[in-house]
Amino acid sequence: MGIVSTVLGFCGFGVGTSIGLVVGYYMFIYFQPTDVKDPVVRPLVEQDTKSLQRLLPEIPLWVKNPDYDRVDWLNKFILTMWPYLDKAICKTVKTIAKPIIAEQIPKYKIDSVEFEELTLGSLPPTFNGMKVYLTDEKELIMELSMKWAGNPNIIVAAKAFGLRATVQVVDLQVFASPRITLKPLVPTFPCFAKIFVSLMEKPHVDFGLKLLGADAMSIPGLYRFVQELIKDQVANMYLWPKYLEVPILDPSKAAKKPVGILNVKVVKGIKLKKKDLLGKSDPYVKLKLTEDKLSTKKTTVKHSNLNPEWNEEFSLVVKDPESQALELIVYDWEQVGKHERMGMNVIPLKELTPEEPKIMTLNLLKNMDPNDVQNEKSRGDLVVEVVYKPFKEDEIPDDLEDSNAVDKAPEGTPAGGGLLVVIVHEAQDLEGKHHTNPYVRLFFRGEERKTKYVKKNRDPRWEEEFSFMLDDPPTNDRLHVEVISTSSRMGLLHPKETLGYADIYLSDVVSNKRINGKYNLIDSKNGQIQIELQWRTAA
């Protein structure tokens, strides 16, 4: 009887289960609940307070915070490029991780650790907004809001003591707010030398972990422990102000640091072409290196002389002898009006033998266009002596200096004194009543310096540097900065016009060594000027 009852029990269970499934399926198909309604879709402006508070975490930052911009274009770009970015990122991770793993595994007596599978999946990260900071330094700062709910497949296999174990990471979620700084900005593509990455808050990290095929995160307490451990470790390494530094370019090459000195001696001019209708010309020579933003150097003026002798020496800093050239231009000085060009020529530095003095007689040309027939006319000759002296290997800096660092004053600086360096960077929103051809005049302790003028520009950029050798610190002094516009046409009506001025007190630069800021111009509606001040001492 026991066997019969057992058989009947199994049959009854099978029949009852089958009938239950059929009846349940029939009721699910043919009986619809009456209390379920379709969701109502309404605009945000019609939502009540509680509904908005529930939705707030899902609203993008560019909606909640006006400082953040939409970056839909970036998300579309990453979506299109993700299959290629996935392979490139994984390849980079393997390259970086391989030497680190090889260095660490002997400490734990592990035979090998390698990636069996490494892919970030098909779902790219999305960015909800981006904020850009504007500073007066040579840098670009961006803050991003990133969310990534990915489907990666990462399998790591480890071998030790003849045994093999695998660990798989799946269902990864990362919510983070990274700050990305590109600096220093340099005139070489991609126009920045390094990337600095910091986290503005602890990231949210969630993932599944399978050990030998089993879900390790199902162990009570392990999930919370691992999650908090990862948050703390990542925060300790990269939470602002700490950062991850990624070098992009060789800083010394990107910034074109000095590699040598070019000594130039302007000897004399021979049979210069007369420019004045009455009397002889008053020649002088301007010289500079191409691709250099520093102000030009010039000789003294030799009045009424077509065969002048200067014998004046100059030293120019060389940054790239393969591409730079020495440019020499002879002008005729005029007491009133624009100085007239008498002729010019250039000397490519790559044609000079290092440490070997060379005396050259240059035919003066109208311009450097080889097809210009006017260059065939005789304009006289210019005799110069040049010698290029490259720095020794131990004299070239290995790395880019800190942007806030200040050079020491040169030899011969008075004890207790120093060198005040004024760098005129740029101005913004200048506006003249009759013309806007601005240049800057600096007045300090009875000395006057001025920049070149820029034609028809309300936002001019000069990038010119001026130095004042002082016997004592300018603790109680001030620098008077004046922006002037000069007429580009000859005439007595409105020849010059003041666009604004500023007085900068120098006590802060003595204590801080360096100040780089923007100053509002007095007597200007919205004008500003950016000036960098440095106080260099021998100590």
Coordinates of C-alpha atoms in Angstrom, one line a residue:
M1 CA 0.0 0.0 0.0
G2 CA 2.8 2.4 0.7
I3 CA 4.1 2.1 -2.8
V4 CA 0.7 2.7 -4.3
S5 CA 0.1 5.8 -2.2
T6 CA 3.4 7.2 -3.2
V7 CA 2.8 6.7 -6.9
L8 CA -0.7 8.2 -6.6
G9 CA 0.8 11.2 -4.6
F10 CA 3.3 11.9 -7.4
C11 CA 0.5 11.6 -10.0
G12 CA -1.7 13.9 -8.1
F13 CA 1.1 16.5 -7.7
G14 CA 1.8 16.4 -11.4
V15 CA -1.9 16.7 -12.4
G16 CA -2.6 19.5 -9.9
T17 CA 0.5 21.5 -11.0
S18 CA -0.5 21.2 -14.6
I19 CA -4.1 22.3 -14.0
G20 CA -2.9 25.2 -11.8
L21 CA -0.6 26.5 -14.6
V22 CA -3.3 26.3 -17.2
V23 CA -5.9 28.1 -15.0
G24 CA -3.4 30.7 -14.0
Y25 CA -2.4 31.4 -17.6
Y26 CA -6.0 31.6 -18.6
M27 CA -6.8 34.1 -15.8
F28 CA -3.7 36.2 -16.6
I29 CA -4.7 36.5 -20.3
Y30 CA -8.4 37.0 -20.1
F31 CA -8.8 38.9 -16.8
Q32 CA -7.3 42.4 -16.6
P33 CA -7.1 44.3 -13.3
T34 CA -9.4 47.3 -13.1
D35 CA -7.4 49.4 -10.6
V36 CA -4.3 49.9 -12.8
K37 CA -4.2 53.1 -14.7
D38 CA -1.9 54.5 -17.4
P39 CA 0.8 56.9 -16.0
V40 CA 0.0 60.6 -16.4
V41 CA 2.8 62.5 -18.2
R42 CA 2.9 66.1 -17.2
P43 CA 5.5 69.0 -17.7
L44 CA 7.8 69.8 -14.7
V45 CA 6.1 73.1 -14.2
E46 CA 2.8 71.3 -13.3
Q47 CA 4.4 68.9 -10.8
D48 CA 3.8 69.4 -7.1
T49 CA 6.6 69.9 -4.6
K50 CA 6.8 66.3 -3.4
S51 CA 7.0 65.0 -7.0
L52 CA 9.8 67.4 -7.9
Q53 CA 11.8 66.3 -4.8
R54 CA 11.5 62.7 -5.9
L55 CA 12.6 63.6 -9.4
L56 CA 15.5 65.9 -8.3
P57 CA 18.3 63.3 -8.2
E58 CA 17.5 62.4 -11.8
I59 CA 17.5 66.0 -13.1
P60 CA 20.7 66.8 -15.0
L61 CA 23.1 69.4 -13.5
W62 CA 22.6 71.8 -16.4
V63 CA 19.0 72.2 -15.3
K64 CA 19.6 72.6 -11.6
N65 CA 22.8 74.6 -11.8
P66 CA 23.3 77.4 -14.4
D67 CA 27.1 77.1 -14.1
Y68 CA 27.0 73.8 -15.8
D69 CA 26.6 73.4 -19.6
R70 CA 24.9 70.7 -21.6
V71 CA 27.2 68.3 -23.2
D72 CA 24.9 66.3 -25.5
W73 CA 27.5 66.6 -28.2
L74 CA 30.1 64.9 -26.0
N75 CA 27.7 62.0 -25.2
K76 CA 27.0 61.5 -28.9
F77 CA 30.7 61.6 -29.7
I78 CA 31.5 59.0 -27.0
L79 CA 28.6 56.8 -28.1
T80 CA 30.0 56.7 -31.7
M81 CA 33.6 56.2 -30.6
W82 CA 32.9 53.8 -27.8
P83 CA 33.8 50.5 -29.6
Y84 CA 37.2 52.0 -30.5
L85 CA 37.7 53.7 -27.1
D86 CA 36.9 50.4 -25.4
K87 CA 39.7 48.6 -27.2
A88 CA 42.1 51.5 -26.8
I89 CA 41.4 51.9 -23.0
C90 CA 41.6 48.1 -22.4
K91 CA 44.9 48.0 -24.2
T92 CA 46.3 50.9 -22.2
V93 CA 45.1 49.3 -18.9
K94 CA 46.9 46.0 -19.8
T95 CA 50.1 47.9 -20.7
I96 CA 50.1 49.9 -17.4
A97 CA 49.0 46.9 -15.2
K98 CA 51.5 44.4 -16.5
P99 CA 54.7 45.8 -15.0
I100 CA 52.8 46.6 -11.7
I101 CA 51.5 43.1 -11.4
A102 CA 54.9 41.6 -12.2
E103 CA 56.4 43.7 -9.4
Q104 CA 53.8 42.8 -6.8
I105 CA 53.1 39.1 -7.2
P106 CA 56.4 37.8 -5.9
K107 CA 55.6 39.4 -2.5
Y108 CA 52.5 37.1 -2.2
K109 CA 54.1 34.0 -3.7
I110 CA 51.7 34.0 -6.7
D111 CA 52.9 32.4 -9.9
S112 CA 51.0 34.6 -12.3
V113 CA 48.1 37.0 -12.6
E114 CA 46.6 37.8 -16.1
F115 CA 43.5 39.1 -17.8
E116 CA 41.5 36.4 -19.4
E117 CA 38.9 38.8 -20.6
L118 CA 38.9 42.6 -20.5
T119 CA 36.2 44.6 -22.2
L120 CA 34.2 47.6 -21.0
G121 CA 31.0 46.4 -22.6
S122 CA 28.7 48.1 -25.1
L123 CA 27.3 50.8 -22.8
P124 CA 29.4 54.0 -22.7
P125 CA 29.4 56.5 -19.8
T126 CA 27.2 59.6 -20.0
F127 CA 28.0 63.1 -18.8
N128 CA 25.1 65.2 -17.3
G129 CA 26.9 68.5 -17.4
M130 CA 30.3 70.3 -17.6
K131 CA 31.6 73.4 -15.8
V132 CA 34.6 75.3 -17.1
Y133 CA 36.7 77.6 -14.8
L134 CA 38.4 80.6 -16.2
T135 CA 41.7 81.6 -14.6
D136 CA 44.6 84.0 -15.4
E137 CA 47.1 81.1 -15.6
K138 CA 48.0 79.0 -18.6
E139 CA 45.6 76.2 -17.8
L140 CA 42.0 75.0 -18.6
I141 CA 39.9 73.5 -15.7
M142 CA 36.8 71.5 -16.3
E143 CA 34.4 69.7 -13.9
L144 CA 32.2 66.9 -15.2
S145 CA 29.3 65.0 -13.8
M146 CA 29.7 61.4 -15.0
K147 CA 27.4 58.4 -14.7
W148 CA 28.3 55.0 -16.0
A149 CA 26.1 51.9 -15.7
G150 CA 28.1 49.5 -17.8
N151 CA 28.1 45.9 -18.7
P152 CA 31.8 45.1 -18.6
N153 CA 33.3 41.6 -18.7
I154 CA 36.5 41.6 -16.7
I155 CA 38.0 38.2 -15.8
V156 CA 41.3 38.0 -13.9
A157 CA 43.0 34.6 -13.5
A158 CA 45.6 33.9 -10.8
K159 CA 47.8 30.8 -10.3
A160 CA 49.5 29.9 -7.1
F161 CA 50.7 26.6 -5.5
G162 CA 49.5 24.7 -8.6
L163 CA 45.9 26.0 -8.2
R164 CA 44.0 28.3 -10.5
A165 CA 41.3 30.8 -9.5
T166 CA 39.3 33.3 -11.5
V167 CA 37.6 36.5 -10.4
Q168 CA 35.0 38.2 -12.6
V169 CA 33.7 41.8 -12.4
V170 CA 30.2 42.4 -13.8
D171 CA 27.5 45.0 -13.7
L172 CA 29.7 47.9 -12.9
Q173 CA 28.2 51.3 -11.9
V174 CA 30.3 54.4 -11.3
F175 CA 29.0 57.9 -10.4
A176 CA 31.7 60.5 -10.1
S177 CA 32.5 64.2 -10.4
P178 CA 36.0 64.5 -11.8
R179 CA 37.9 67.7 -12.2
I180 CA 40.2 67.7 -15.3
T181 CA 42.9 70.3 -15.6
L182 CA 44.9 70.8 -18.8
K183 CA 48.2 72.6 -18.0
P184 CA 50.5 74.1 -18.9
L185 CA 49.0 75.3 -22.2
V186 CA 51.8 75.3 -24.8
P187 CA 52.0 76.3 -28.5
T188 CA 52.5 72.7 -29.6
F189 CA 49.7 70.3 -30.5
P190 CA 47.6 69.2 -28.6
C191 CA 48.4 72.5 -26.9
F192 CA 48.7 71.1 -23.3
A193 CA 51.6 69.2 -21.7
K194 CA 49.9 67.4 -18.9
I195 CA 46.4 66.2 -17.7
F196 CA 45.6 66.4 -14.0
V197 CA 42.5 64.4 -12.8
S198 CA 41.0 64.9 -9.3
L199 CA 37.7 63.8 -7.7
M200 CA 35.6 66.5 -6.1
E201 CA 33.7 64.0 -3.9
K202 CA 33.9 60.3 -3.0
P203 CA 32.7 58.3 -6.0
H204 CA 29.8 55.8 -5.9
V205 CA 31.0 52.4 -7.1
D206 CA 28.8 49.3 -7.4
F207 CA 29.6 46.1 -9.1
G208 CA 29.1 42.3 -9.0
L209 CA 32.0 40.0 -8.1
K210 CA 32.1 36.3 -9.0
L211 CA 34.7 34.1 -7.4
L212 CA 35.2 30.7 -9.0
G213 CA 31.8 31.3 -10.7
A214 CA 29.9 32.0 -7.4
D215 CA 28.5 35.4 -6.5
A216 CA 30.9 36.6 -3.8
M217 CA 28.8 39.7 -3.0
S218 CA 26.0 37.5 -1.6
I219 CA 28.2 36.8 1.5
P220 CA 26.6 38.8 4.4
G221 CA 28.5 42.0 5.1
L222 CA 31.0 41.6 2.3
Y223 CA 29.2 43.9 -0.2
R224 CA 29.1 46.9 2.1
F225 CA 32.7 46.3 3.2
V226 CA 34.1 46.1 -0.3
Q227 CA 32.1 49.1 -1.5
E228 CA 33.3 51.4 1.4
L229 CA 36.9 50.1 1.0
I230 CA 37.0 51.0 -2.7
K231 CA 35.5 54.5 -2.0
D232 CA 38.1 55.2 0.7
Q233 CA 41.0 53.9 -1.3
V234 CA 40.1 55.9 -4.4
A235 CA 39.4 59.0 -2.3
N236 CA 42.8 58.7 -0.5
M237 CA 44.6 58.7 -3.9
Y238 CA 42.6 61.1 -6.0
L239 CA 40.2 63.2 -3.9
W240 CA 41.0 66.9 -4.5
P241 CA 43.6 68.4 -3.9
K242 CA 45.3 65.1 -4.7
Y243 CA 45.4 64.2 -8.4
L244 CA 46.4 61.7 -11.0
E245 CA 49.0 63.2 -13.4
V246 CA 49.1 62.0 -17.0
P247 CA 52.0 63.3 -19.1
I248 CA 51.1 64.1 -22.7
L249 CA 54.1 66.0 -24.1
D250 CA 57.7 66.5 -23.1
P251 CA 57.3 69.7 -21.1
S252 CA 60.8 71.1 -22.0
K253 CA 60.2 70.6 -25.7
A254 CA 56.5 71.7 -25.6
A255 CA 57.3 75.0 -23.9
K256 CA 60.4 75.5 -26.0
K257 CA 62.7 76.2 -23.1
P258 CA 66.0 78.0 -23.9
V259 CA 68.7 75.9 -25.4
G260 CA 71.4 78.5 -26.1
I261 CA 72.5 82.1 -26.5
L262 CA 73.0 84.0 -29.7
N263 CA 75.6 86.8 -29.4
V264 CA 75.2 89.4 -32.1
K265 CA 77.5 92.3 -32.9
V266 CA 76.1 94.9 -35.3
V267 CA 79.3 96.2 -36.8
K268 CA 78.4 98.7 -39.5
G269 CA 76.4 99.7 -42.6
I270 CA 77.8 100.2 -46.0
K271 CA 76.4 102.5 -48.7
L272 CA 72.9 102.6 -47.3
K273 CA 70.2 103.9 -49.6
K274 CA 69.2 107.5 -48.9
K275 CA 65.6 108.0 -47.7
D276 CA 65.3 111.7 -46.8
L277 CA 64.7 114.2 -49.6
L278 CA 66.9 116.8 -47.8
G279 CA 70.1 115.6 -46.1
K280 CA 71.2 112.1 -45.3
S281 CA 69.3 109.4 -43.4
D282 CA 69.5 108.6 -39.7
P283 CA 69.8 104.8 -39.6
Y284 CA 69.4 102.4 -36.7
V285 CA 69.0 98.6 -36.6
K286 CA 66.3 96.5 -35.0
L287 CA 67.0 92.8 -34.4
K288 CA 65.0 89.9 -33.0
L289 CA 64.6 86.2 -33.3
T290 CA 61.6 84.8 -35.2
E291 CA 59.0 82.9 -33.2
D292 CA 59.9 85.0 -30.1
K293 CA 57.3 87.2 -28.3
L294 CA 60.0 89.2 -26.5
S295 CA 60.4 92.8 -27.5
T296 CA 63.0 93.7 -30.2
K297 CA 66.4 95.1 -29.5
K298 CA 67.8 98.0 -31.3
T299 CA 71.0 100.0 -31.8
T300 CA 71.6 103.7 -31.3
V301 CA 70.7 106.1 -34.1
K302 CA 73.5 107.4 -36.3
H303 CA 72.4 110.8 -37.5
S304 CA 73.1 111.9 -41.1
N305 CA 75.3 108.9 -42.0
L306 CA 74.9 106.4 -44.8
N307 CA 78.0 104.4 -43.7
P308 CA 77.3 104.2 -39.9
E309 CA 79.5 102.2 -37.5
W310 CA 77.8 100.8 -34.4
N311 CA 79.9 98.0 -33.0
E312 CA 77.1 97.3 -30.5
E313 CA 76.7 93.8 -29.0
F314 CA 73.4 92.0 -28.1
S315 CA 72.5 88.6 -26.6
L316 CA 69.4 86.8 -27.6
V317 CA 67.9 83.6 -26.0
V318 CA 67.5 80.7 -28.5
K319 CA 64.7 78.2 -28.1
D320 CA 64.7 76.3 -31.4
P321 CA 67.9 76.7 -33.5
E322 CA 66.4 74.5 -36.3
S323 CA 63.4 76.8 -37.0
Q324 CA 64.4 80.2 -35.6
A325 CA 66.2 82.9 -37.6
L326 CA 67.8 86.2 -36.7
E327 CA 65.9 89.1 -38.3
L328 CA 67.7 92.4 -38.9
I329 CA 65.8 95.5 -40.1
V330 CA 67.5 98.9 -40.8
Y331 CA 65.2 101.9 -40.2
D332 CA 65.6 105.6 -41.0
W333 CA 64.8 107.5 -37.8
E334 CA 62.3 110.4 -38.1
Q335 CA 61.6 113.0 -35.5
V336 CA 58.0 113.3 -36.7
G337 CA 56.0 110.5 -38.3
K338 CA 56.6 106.9 -38.9
H339 CA 60.2 105.6 -39.2
E340 CA 60.8 104.3 -42.7
R341 CA 62.3 100.9 -43.4
M342 CA 65.6 101.0 -45.4
G343 CA 66.1 97.3 -45.8
M344 CA 66.2 93.9 -44.0
N345 CA 67.7 90.4 -44.1
V346 CA 67.6 87.2 -42.0
I347 CA 70.1 84.6 -40.8
P348 CA 68.8 81.1 -40.2
L349 CA 70.3 79.7 -37.0
K350 CA 70.7 76.2 -38.5
E351 CA 73.3 77.6 -40.9
L352 CA 75.6 78.6 -37.9
T353 CA 78.2 76.3 -36.5
P354 CA 78.0 76.3 -32.7
E355 CA 80.8 78.1 -30.8
E356 CA 82.2 79.4 -34.1
P357 CA 82.2 83.2 -34.6
K358 CA 81.1 84.3 -38.1
I359 CA 81.3 87.7 -39.7
M360 CA 78.6 88.2 -42.4
T361 CA 77.9 90.9 -44.9
L362 CA 74.2 91.0 -45.7
N363 CA 72.7 92.6 -48.7
L364 CA 69.7 94.6 -47.6
L365 CA 66.4 93.6 -49.2
K366 CA 62.9 95.1 -49.3
N367 CA 61.4 91.9 -48.0
M368 CA 62.1 88.2 -48.0
D369 CA 60.0 87.3 -51.0
P370 CA 62.4 85.8 -53.5
N371 CA 60.1 86.6 -56.4
D372 CA 59.9 90.3 -55.7
V373 CA 61.7 92.2 -58.4
Q374 CA 62.3 95.2 -56.1
N375 CA 64.8 93.1 -54.1
E376 CA 67.1 93.4 -57.1
K377 CA 67.7 97.1 -56.3
S378 CA 70.7 98.0 -54.3
R379 CA 69.9 99.1 -50.7
G380 CA 73.3 98.8 -49.1
D381 CA 75.0 96.2 -46.9
L382 CA 74.9 95.4 -43.2
V383 CA 78.0 93.8 -41.5
V384 CA 77.3 91.7 -38.4
E385 CA 79.3 89.2 -36.3
V386 CA 77.3 86.3 -34.8
V387 CA 78.1 83.3 -32.7
Y388 CA 75.7 80.7 -31.4
K389 CA 76.5 79.2 -28.0
P390 CA 74.3 76.2 -27.0
F391 CA 73.9 75.3 -23.4
K392 CA 75.6 72.3 -22.0
E393 CA 73.5 69.2 -21.1
D394 CA 73.7 69.9 -17.4
E395 CA 72.6 73.5 -17.9
I396 CA 69.3 72.5 -19.6
P397 CA 66.4 71.9 -17.1
D398 CA 65.0 68.4 -17.2
D399 CA 61.4 69.4 -16.5
L400 CA 59.0 72.2 -16.8
E401 CA 59.2 74.6 -13.9
D402 CA 56.1 75.3 -11.8
S403 CA 54.0 78.1 -13.3
N404 CA 54.1 79.9 -9.9
A405 CA 57.9 79.6 -9.6
V406 CA 59.9 82.8 -9.9
D407 CA 63.4 82.9 -11.4
K408 CA 66.3 84.3 -9.4
A409 CA 67.7 87.7 -10.2
P410 CA 70.7 87.8 -12.5
E411 CA 74.2 88.2 -11.3
G412 CA 75.1 91.8 -10.3
T413 CA 71.8 92.4 -8.6
P414 CA 72.3 94.8 -5.6
A415 CA 72.4 93.2 -2.2
G416 CA 69.0 93.8 -0.5
G417 CA 67.5 94.7 -3.9
G418 CA 66.1 92.7 -6.7
L419 CA 64.6 92.7 -10.2
L420 CA 61.0 93.8 -10.7
V421 CA 59.6 92.1 -13.8
V422 CA 56.3 93.4 -15.3
I423 CA 54.7 91.2 -18.0
V424 CA 51.8 92.9 -19.9
H425 CA 49.6 90.1 -21.1
E426 CA 46.4 91.4 -22.6
A427 CA 43.5 93.8 -22.2
Q428 CA 39.7 93.4 -22.7
D429 CA 36.8 95.6 -23.7
L430 CA 38.8 98.7 -24.6
E431 CA 36.8 101.4 -26.3
G432 CA 38.0 104.7 -27.7
K433 CA 35.9 107.6 -28.9
H434 CA 37.7 108.1 -32.1
H435 CA 40.0 105.1 -32.6
T436 CA 41.2 101.9 -30.7
N437 CA 44.8 101.2 -31.6
P438 CA 46.0 100.5 -28.0
Y439 CA 49.5 100.3 -26.5
V440 CA 50.5 100.3 -22.8
R441 CA 52.8 102.8 -21.0
L442 CA 54.4 101.9 -17.7
F443 CA 55.6 104.5 -15.2
F444 CA 57.8 103.5 -12.2
R445 CA 60.2 105.6 -10.2
G446 CA 60.6 108.1 -13.0
E447 CA 61.2 105.5 -15.7
E448 CA 58.8 104.9 -18.6
R449 CA 58.4 101.8 -20.7
K450 CA 55.8 101.0 -23.4
T451 CA 54.6 98.1 -25.5
K452 CA 54.0 98.0 -29.2
Y453 CA 50.6 99.2 -30.4
V454 CA 48.0 97.0 -31.9
K455 CA 45.8 98.2 -34.7
K456 CA 42.0 98.3 -34.4
N457 CA 41.6 95.8 -31.6
R458 CA 39.4 96.1 -28.5
D459 CA 40.9 92.9 -27.0
P460 CA 44.7 93.3 -27.7
R461 CA 47.3 90.8 -26.6
W462 CA 50.9 92.0 -26.1
E463 CA 52.8 89.4 -24.0
E464 CA 55.7 91.8 -23.5
E465 CA 58.1 91.8 -20.6
F466 CA 59.9 94.7 -18.9
S467 CA 62.4 94.7 -16.1
F468 CA 63.4 97.3 -13.4
M469 CA 66.7 96.7 -11.5
L470 CA 66.1 98.1 -7.9
D471 CA 68.4 98.7 -5.0
D472 CA 65.7 98.1 -2.5
P473 CA 62.3 96.3 -2.4
P474 CA 59.3 98.4 -3.8
T475 CA 57.3 97.9 -0.6
N476 CA 55.8 101.4 -0.6
D477 CA 55.8 102.0 -4.4
R478 CA 53.2 101.7 -7.0
L479 CA 53.2 101.0 -10.7
H480 CA 51.2 103.4 -12.9
V481 CA 49.7 101.6 -16.0
E482 CA 48.1 103.7 -18.8
V483 CA 46.5 102.4 -21.9
I484 CA 46.8 104.8 -24.9
S485 CA 45.3 104.7 -28.4
T486 CA 47.2 106.3 -31.2
S487 CA 45.8 107.3 -34.5
S488 CA 46.9 105.1 -37.4
R489 CA 46.7 108.1 -39.8
M490 CA 48.8 111.2 -39.9
G491 CA 46.9 114.2 -38.7
L492 CA 46.6 116.7 -35.9
L493 CA 43.0 115.9 -35.0
H494 CA 42.8 113.3 -32.1
P495 CA 46.3 111.9 -32.5
K496 CA 46.2 110.2 -29.1
E497 CA 43.5 109.1 -26.7
T498 CA 43.6 107.7 -23.2
L499 CA 41.6 104.4 -22.9
G500 CA 42.0 104.0 -19.1
Y501 CA 44.6 103.6 -16.4
A502 CA 45.4 101.7 -13.2
D503 CA 47.6 102.1 -10.2
I504 CA 49.1 98.8 -8.8
Y505 CA 50.6 98.9 -5.3
L506 CA 53.6 96.6 -5.2
S507 CA 53.7 95.6 -1.5
D508 CA 51.9 92.3 -2.2
V509 CA 54.3 91.3 -5.0
V510 CA 57.3 91.7 -2.6
S511 CA 55.8 89.4 -0.1
N512 CA 54.2 86.9 -2.5
K513 CA 57.0 87.0 -5.2
R514 CA 54.5 86.7 -8.0
I515 CA 51.0 88.2 -8.8
N516 CA 49.1 87.6 -11.9
G517 CA 45.7 89.4 -12.1
K518 CA 43.3 91.5 -14.0
Y519 CA 42.8 95.2 -13.1
N520 CA 39.8 97.4 -13.9
L521 CA 40.8 100.4 -15.9
I522 CA 39.8 103.8 -14.4
D523 CA 38.0 106.1 -16.9
S524 CA 37.0 103.1 -18.9
K525 CA 33.5 101.7 -19.1
N526 CA 34.3 98.0 -18.9
G527 CA 38.0 97.9 -19.7
Q528 CA 40.4 95.5 -17.9
I529 CA 44.1 94.7 -18.3
Q530 CA 46.0 91.6 -17.2
I531 CA 49.4 92.2 -15.8
E532 CA 51.8 89.7 -14.1
L533 CA 54.3 91.0 -11.6
Q534 CA 57.4 89.2 -10.3
W535 CA 59.9 90.1 -7.6
R536 CA 63.2 88.3 -8.2
T537 CA 65.9 88.3 -5.7
A538 CA 69.4 86.7 -5.7
A539 CA 68.6 84.6 -2.6

